[in-house]
CSV table of C-alpha atoms in Angstrom, one decimal:
chain,number,residue,atom,x,y,z
A,119,UNK,CA,-204.6,67.4,31.6
A,120,UNK,CA,-201.2,68.0,29.2
A,121,UNK,CA,-199.5,70.3,32.4
A,122,UNK,CA,-200.4,67.7,34.7
A,123,UNK,CA,-198.8,65.4,33.2
A,124,UNK,CA,-195.8,67.3,31.9
A,125,UNK,CA,-195.1,68.3,35.6
A,126,UNK,CA,-195.4,64.4,37.2
A,127,UNK,CA,-192.7,63.1,34.5
A,128,UNK,CA,-190.4,66.4,35.8
A,129,UNK,CA,-191.3,65.7,39.2
A,130,UNK,CA,-190.5,61.9,39.3
A,131,UNK,CA,-186.9,62.6,37.5
A,132,UNK,CA,-186.2,65.2,40.1
A,133,UNK,CA,-187.3,62.5,42.9
A,134,UNK,CA,-185.3,59.6,41.5
A,135,UNK,CA,-182.0,61.5,41.0
A,136,UNK,CA,-180.7,63.1,38.1
A,137,UNK,CA,-177.5,61.4,38.4
A,138,UNK,CA,-178.7,58.0,37.6
A,139,UNK,CA,-180.0,57.9,34.4
A,140,UNK,CA,-179.9,54.3,33.9
A,141,UNK,CA,-181.4,53.5,37.2
A,142,UNK,CA,-183.9,55.5,36.0
A,143,UNK,CA,-184.7,53.7,32.6
A,144,UNK,CA,-183.9,50.6,34.9
A,145,UNK,CA,-186.9,51.6,37.2
A,146,UNK,CA,-189.4,52.5,34.6
A,147,UNK,CA,-189.5,48.6,33.6
A,148,UNK,CA,-189.2,47.6,37.1
A,149,UNK,CA,-192.6,49.7,37.2
A,150,UNK,CA,-194.2,47.9,34.8
A,151,UNK,CA,-193.2,44.9,35.7
A,152,UNK,CA,-194.9,44.9,39.1
A,153,UNK,CA,-198.0,47.2,37.5
A,154,UNK,CA,-200.7,44.4,38.4
A,155,UNK,CA,-204.0,44.8,40.3
A,156,UNK,CA,-204.7,43.0,42.9
A,157,UNK,CA,-207.4,40.4,42.9
A,158,UNK,CA,-209.6,39.0,45.6
A,159,UNK,CA,-208.8,40.2,49.2
A,160,UNK,CA,-205.5,41.8,48.3
A,161,UNK,CA,-207.9,44.9,46.5
A,162,UNK,CA,-208.5,45.7,50.7
A,163,UNK,CA,-205.0,44.4,52.2
A,164,UNK,CA,-202.5,46.4,49.7
A,165,UNK,CA,-203.6,49.9,50.7
A,166,UNK,CA,-203.0,49.2,53.9
A,167,UNK,CA,-199.8,47.8,54.2
A,168,UNK,CA,-198.5,50.1,51.4
A,169,UNK,CA,-199.9,53.1,53.9
A,170,UNK,CA,-198.4,51.6,57.2
A,171,UNK,CA,-194.9,50.9,55.0
A,172,UNK,CA,-194.6,54.6,53.9
A,173,UNK,CA,-195.2,55.7,57.1
A,174,UNK,CA,-192.4,53.6,58.9
A,175,UNK,CA,-189.9,54.5,56.2
A,176,UNK,CA,-190.5,58.6,56.9
A,177,UNK,CA,-190.0,57.5,60.8
A,178,UNK,CA,-187.1,55.7,59.9
A,179,UNK,CA,-185.8,58.9,58.0
A,180,UNK,CA,-186.6,61.3,60.8
A,181,UNK,CA,-184.4,59.4,62.9
A,182,UNK,CA,-181.4,59.0,61.1
A,183,UNK,CA,-182.1,62.8,60.3
A,184,UNK,CA,-181.6,63.7,64.0
A,185,UNK,CA,-178.8,61.2,64.5
A,186,UNK,CA,-176.6,62.7,61.8
A,187,UNK,CA,-177.5,66.4,62.1
A,188,UNK,CA,-174.8,67.3,59.9
A,189,UNK,CA,-175.1,64.6,57.4
A,190,UNK,CA,-177.8,66.2,54.5
A,191,UNK,CA,-178.6,63.1,52.6
A,192,UNK,CA,-181.1,62.0,55.8
A,193,UNK,CA,-182.8,65.5,55.8
A,194,UNK,CA,-182.9,65.6,51.7
A,195,UNK,CA,-184.4,62.0,51.9
A,196,UNK,CA,-187.0,63.0,54.3
A,197,UNK,CA,-187.6,66.0,52.5
A,198,UNK,CA,-188.3,64.0,49.5
A,199,UNK,CA,-190.5,61.3,51.2
A,200,UNK,CA,-192.9,63.9,52.5
A,201,UNK,CA,-193.1,65.3,48.9
A,202,UNK,CA,-193.6,61.8,47.8
A,203,UNK,CA,-196.3,61.2,50.1
A,204,UNK,CA,-198.5,64.5,49.5
A,205,UNK,CA,-197.3,66.7,52.5
A,206,UNK,CA,-195.7,69.8,50.7
A,207,UNK,CA,-195.8,71.8,54.2
A,208,UNK,CA,-193.6,69.0,55.5
A,209,UNK,CA,-191.4,69.3,52.5
A,210,UNK,CA,-190.8,72.7,52.8
A,211,UNK,CA,-190.0,72.4,56.8
A,212,UNK,CA,-187.5,70.3,56.0
A,213,UNK,CA,-186.3,72.8,52.8
A,214,UNK,CA,-185.8,75.5,55.7
A,215,UNK,CA,-183.3,73.5,57.7
A,216,UNK,CA,-181.7,72.2,54.4
A,217,UNK,CA,-180.8,75.8,52.9
A,218,UNK,CA,-180.2,76.8,56.5
A,219,UNK,CA,-177.1,74.5,56.7
A,220,UNK,CA,-176.5,73.4,52.7
A,221,UNK,CA,-177.9,76.4,50.8
A,222,UNK,CA,-175.5,75.7,47.9
A,223,UNK,CA,-176.1,72.0,47.3
A,224,UNK,CA,-177.6,71.4,43.8
A,225,UNK,CA,-179.6,68.9,45.7
A,226,UNK,CA,-181.2,71.4,48.1
A,227,UNK,CA,-181.8,73.3,45.1
A,228,UNK,CA,-183.5,71.3,43.0
A,229,UNK,CA,-185.7,70.7,45.9
A,230,UNK,CA,-186.3,74.3,46.0
A,231,UNK,CA,-187.5,74.2,42.8
A,232,UNK,CA,-189.6,71.4,42.9
A,233,UNK,CA,-191.5,72.4,45.8
A,234,UNK,CA,-192.0,75.7,43.3
A,235,UNK,CA,-193.5,74.2,40.5
A,236,UNK,CA,-197.4,74.8,40.3
A,237,UNK,CA,-197.1,77.9,42.5
A,238,UNK,CA,-196.7,81.8,41.8
A,239,UNK,CA,-193.0,81.8,42.4
A,240,UNK,CA,-192.7,79.1,39.7
A,241,UNK,CA,-192.4,82.3,36.9
A,242,UNK,CA,-189.4,83.8,39.0
A,243,UNK,CA,-187.6,80.1,39.7
A,244,UNK,CA,-187.3,79.8,35.6
A,245,UNK,CA,-186.3,83.5,35.2
A,246,UNK,CA,-183.7,83.2,38.6
A,247,UNK,CA,-182.2,79.7,36.9
A,248,UNK,CA,-181.9,80.7,33.3
A,249,UNK,CA,-179.8,83.9,34.6
A,250,UNK,CA,-177.7,81.5,37.0
A,251,UNK,CA,-177.1,79.5,33.6
A,252,UNK,CA,-176.0,82.2,31.6
A,253,UNK,CA,-173.5,83.7,34.0
A,254,UNK,CA,-172.0,79.9,34.4
A,255,UNK,CA,-168.8,78.9,32.3
A,256,UNK,CA,-169.8,76.7,29.7
A,257,UNK,CA,-168.8,72.5,30.6
A,258,UNK,CA,-169.8,73.7,34.6
A,259,UNK,CA,-173.8,73.9,34.2
A,260,UNK,CA,-174.7,70.6,33.3
A,261,UNK,CA,-177.1,70.2,36.2
A,262,UNK,CA,-178.6,73.8,36.1
A,263,UNK,CA,-178.7,73.2,32.7
A,264,UNK,CA,-181.0,70.1,33.0
A,265,UNK,CA,-182.8,72.4,35.9
A,266,UNK,CA,-183.3,75.3,33.5
A,267,UNK,CA,-184.6,72.9,30.8
A,268,UNK,CA,-187.3,71.2,33.2
A,269,UNK,CA,-188.8,74.3,34.2
A,270,UNK,CA,-188.8,75.4,30.7
A,271,UNK,CA,-190.9,72.1,30.0
A,272,UNK,CA,-193.0,72.8,33.1
A,273,UNK,CA,-193.8,76.5,32.0
A,274,UNK,CA,-194.9,74.8,28.1
A,275,UNK,CA,-191.5,76.1,26.7
A,276,UNK,CA,-191.2,72.7,24.7
A,277,UNK,CA,-189.1,73.8,22.0
A,278,UNK,CA,-186.7,76.0,24.9
A,279,UNK,CA,-186.0,72.8,26.7
A,280,UNK,CA,-185.2,71.1,23.6
A,281,UNK,CA,-182.4,73.9,23.0
A,282,UNK,CA,-181.2,73.7,26.4
A,283,UNK,CA,-181.1,69.6,26.3
A,284,UNK,CA,-178.9,69.6,23.0
A,285,UNK,CA,-176.7,72.5,24.3
A,286,UNK,CA,-175.9,71.7,27.6
A,287,UNK,CA,-175.2,67.7,25.7
A,288,UNK,CA,-173.0,69.2,23.6
A,289,UNK,CA,-171.4,71.3,26.3
A,290,UNK,CA,-170.9,67.8,28.4
A,291,UNK,CA,-170.0,65.1,25.8
A,292,UNK,CA,-170.0,62.3,28.0
A,293,UNK,CA,-172.9,62.8,29.9
A,294,UNK,CA,-176.1,60.9,28.7
A,295,UNK,CA,-178.8,62.8,31.3
A,296,UNK,CA,-179.5,65.6,28.8
A,297,UNK,CA,-179.8,63.6,25.6
A,298,UNK,CA,-181.9,60.7,27.8
A,299,UNK,CA,-184.1,64.0,29.2
A,300,UNK,CA,-184.5,64.9,24.9
A,301,UNK,CA,-185.4,62.0,24.1
A,302,UNK,CA,-188.3,61.4,26.8
A,303,UNK,CA,-189.7,64.5,25.8
A,304,UNK,CA,-189.6,64.3,22.1
A,305,UNK,CA,-191.8,60.7,23.2
A,306,UNK,CA,-193.9,62.7,25.4
A,307,UNK,CA,-194.8,65.0,22.3
A,308,UNK,CA,-194.9,61.7,19.8
A,309,UNK,CA,-191.9,62.4,18.1
A,310,UNK,CA,-190.8,58.8,18.2
A,311,UNK,CA,-188.3,59.2,15.0
A,312,UNK,CA,-186.4,61.5,17.1
A,313,UNK,CA,-186.6,60.2,20.0
A,314,UNK,CA,-185.2,57.1,18.6
A,315,UNK,CA,-182.2,59.1,17.4
A,316,UNK,CA,-181.7,60.8,20.3
A,317,UNK,CA,-181.4,57.1,22.0
A,318,UNK,CA,-179.2,56.2,19.7
A,319,UNK,CA,-176.7,58.9,20.6
A,320,UNK,CA,-177.3,58.3,24.1
A,321,UNK,CA,-176.3,54.6,23.6
A,322,UNK,CA,-173.3,55.6,21.5
A,323,UNK,CA,-172.2,58.0,24.6
A,324,UNK,CA,-171.8,54.6,26.9
A,325,UNK,CA,-168.2,53.2,27.2
A,326,UNK,CA,-167.6,49.4,27.9
A,327,UNK,CA,-170.9,48.5,29.9
A,328,UNK,CA,-172.8,46.2,27.9
A,329,UNK,CA,-175.4,45.2,30.5
A,330,UNK,CA,-176.3,49.2,30.1
A,331,UNK,CA,-176.3,49.4,26.4
A,332,UNK,CA,-178.8,46.5,26.3
A,333,UNK,CA,-181.0,48.5,28.9
A,334,UNK,CA,-180.8,51.5,26.6
A,335,UNK,CA,-181.6,48.6,23.7
A,336,UNK,CA,-184.4,47.7,25.7
A,337,UNK,CA,-185.7,51.4,26.2
A,338,UNK,CA,-185.6,51.8,22.4
A,339,UNK,CA,-187.6,48.6,22.0
A,340,UNK,CA,-190.4,49.3,24.1
A,341,UNK,CA,-190.5,52.7,23.3
A,342,UNK,CA,-191.5,52.0,19.7
A,343,UNK,CA,-193.6,49.0,20.5
A,344,UNK,CA,-195.8,51.7,22.5
A,345,UNK,CA,-195.6,54.2,19.3
A,346,UNK,CA,-196.7,51.1,17.2
A,347,UNK,CA,-199.5,50.1,19.6
A,348,UNK,CA,-200.6,54.4,19.8
A,349,UNK,CA,-200.6,54.4,16.3
A,350,UNK,CA,-203.1,51.2,15.9
A,351,UNK,CA,-205.5,52.4,18.2
A,352,UNK,CA,-206.1,56.2,16.6
A,353,UNK,CA,-206.2,54.0,13.5
A,354,UNK,CA,-209.1,51.9,14.9
A,355,UNK,CA,-210.8,54.8,16.3
A,356,UNK,CA,-211.0,56.5,13.1
A,357,UNK,CA,-212.3,53.9,11.6
A,358,UNK,CA,-214.6,53.1,13.7
A,359,UNK,CA,-216.0,56.9,13.2
A,360,UNK,CA,-216.7,56.6,9.2
A,361,UNK,CA,-218.1,53.4,9.3
A,362,UNK,CA,-220.3,54.2,12.0
A,363,UNK,CA,-222.0,57.9,11.4
A,364,UNK,CA,-223.2,59.5,14.3
A,365,UNK,CA,-226.7,60.4,12.4
A,366,UNK,CA,-228.7,58.3,10.4
A,367,UNK,CA,-229.1,59.8,6.8
A,368,UNK,CA,-232.4,57.6,6.4
A,369,UNK,CA,-233.3,59.7,9.7
A,370,UNK,CA,-232.2,62.7,9.1
A,371,UNK,CA,-234.1,62.8,5.5
A,372,UNK,CA,-237.5,61.5,6.9
A,373,UNK,CA,-237.3,64.6,9.4
A,374,UNK,CA,-236.9,66.8,6.9
A,375,UNK,CA,-239.5,65.1,4.3
A,376,UNK,CA,-243.0,67.4,4.2
A,377,UNK,CA,-246.2,65.5,3.8
A,378,UNK,CA,-247.6,64.7,0.8
């Protein structure tokens, strides 16, 4: 379960785009505000409507990709849409075209690694990315470092991922991406204090935009509240287990006391 959660977290970040960290944060807030269960007749209508919308969206992307064969962005979006819909084979077919025409684009390489996750190629992808990272000059390997840290995390190497995030955060002092990823990793591990400290460091890198700072502040507050709730739930469960022992002492004694 933990491995699946790690894979989903990293997959979501890749699909939303590494170049938009604040859009990613905003996306989390939007997802929370829309997280309401439909009631009544909506329960049967919403899934069909969503499926139809997804199909129409994919068909539009296919038409755009065909009508703009030299524009990699439409085919990449189509591949991502197929992957989000669970069509990994379809996404791989789009990837073949992308690699033939734009093999050196970071977005195409990210898609390749994303499709390798959970397969036998994951270990090879990790080694290949690590070797490329070591060979790339410092200050020019931000996206490559994010990719490497993601793969390290997916492989259960959380400490190595943290070290990579810190390294590229130092090498790219104007980027918030590695700090946001590091803060999220600390949060997922239950290390709330470290997560808050990293979020503060990310906030200090923002220049000028009060709206972005407010968004980051809201995220920090939300994570803090989530941490308190989780702590209270854990405390309540421990108290319940103490107040209601699994075996009654009276019954236990009665079962072991010999007849006179």
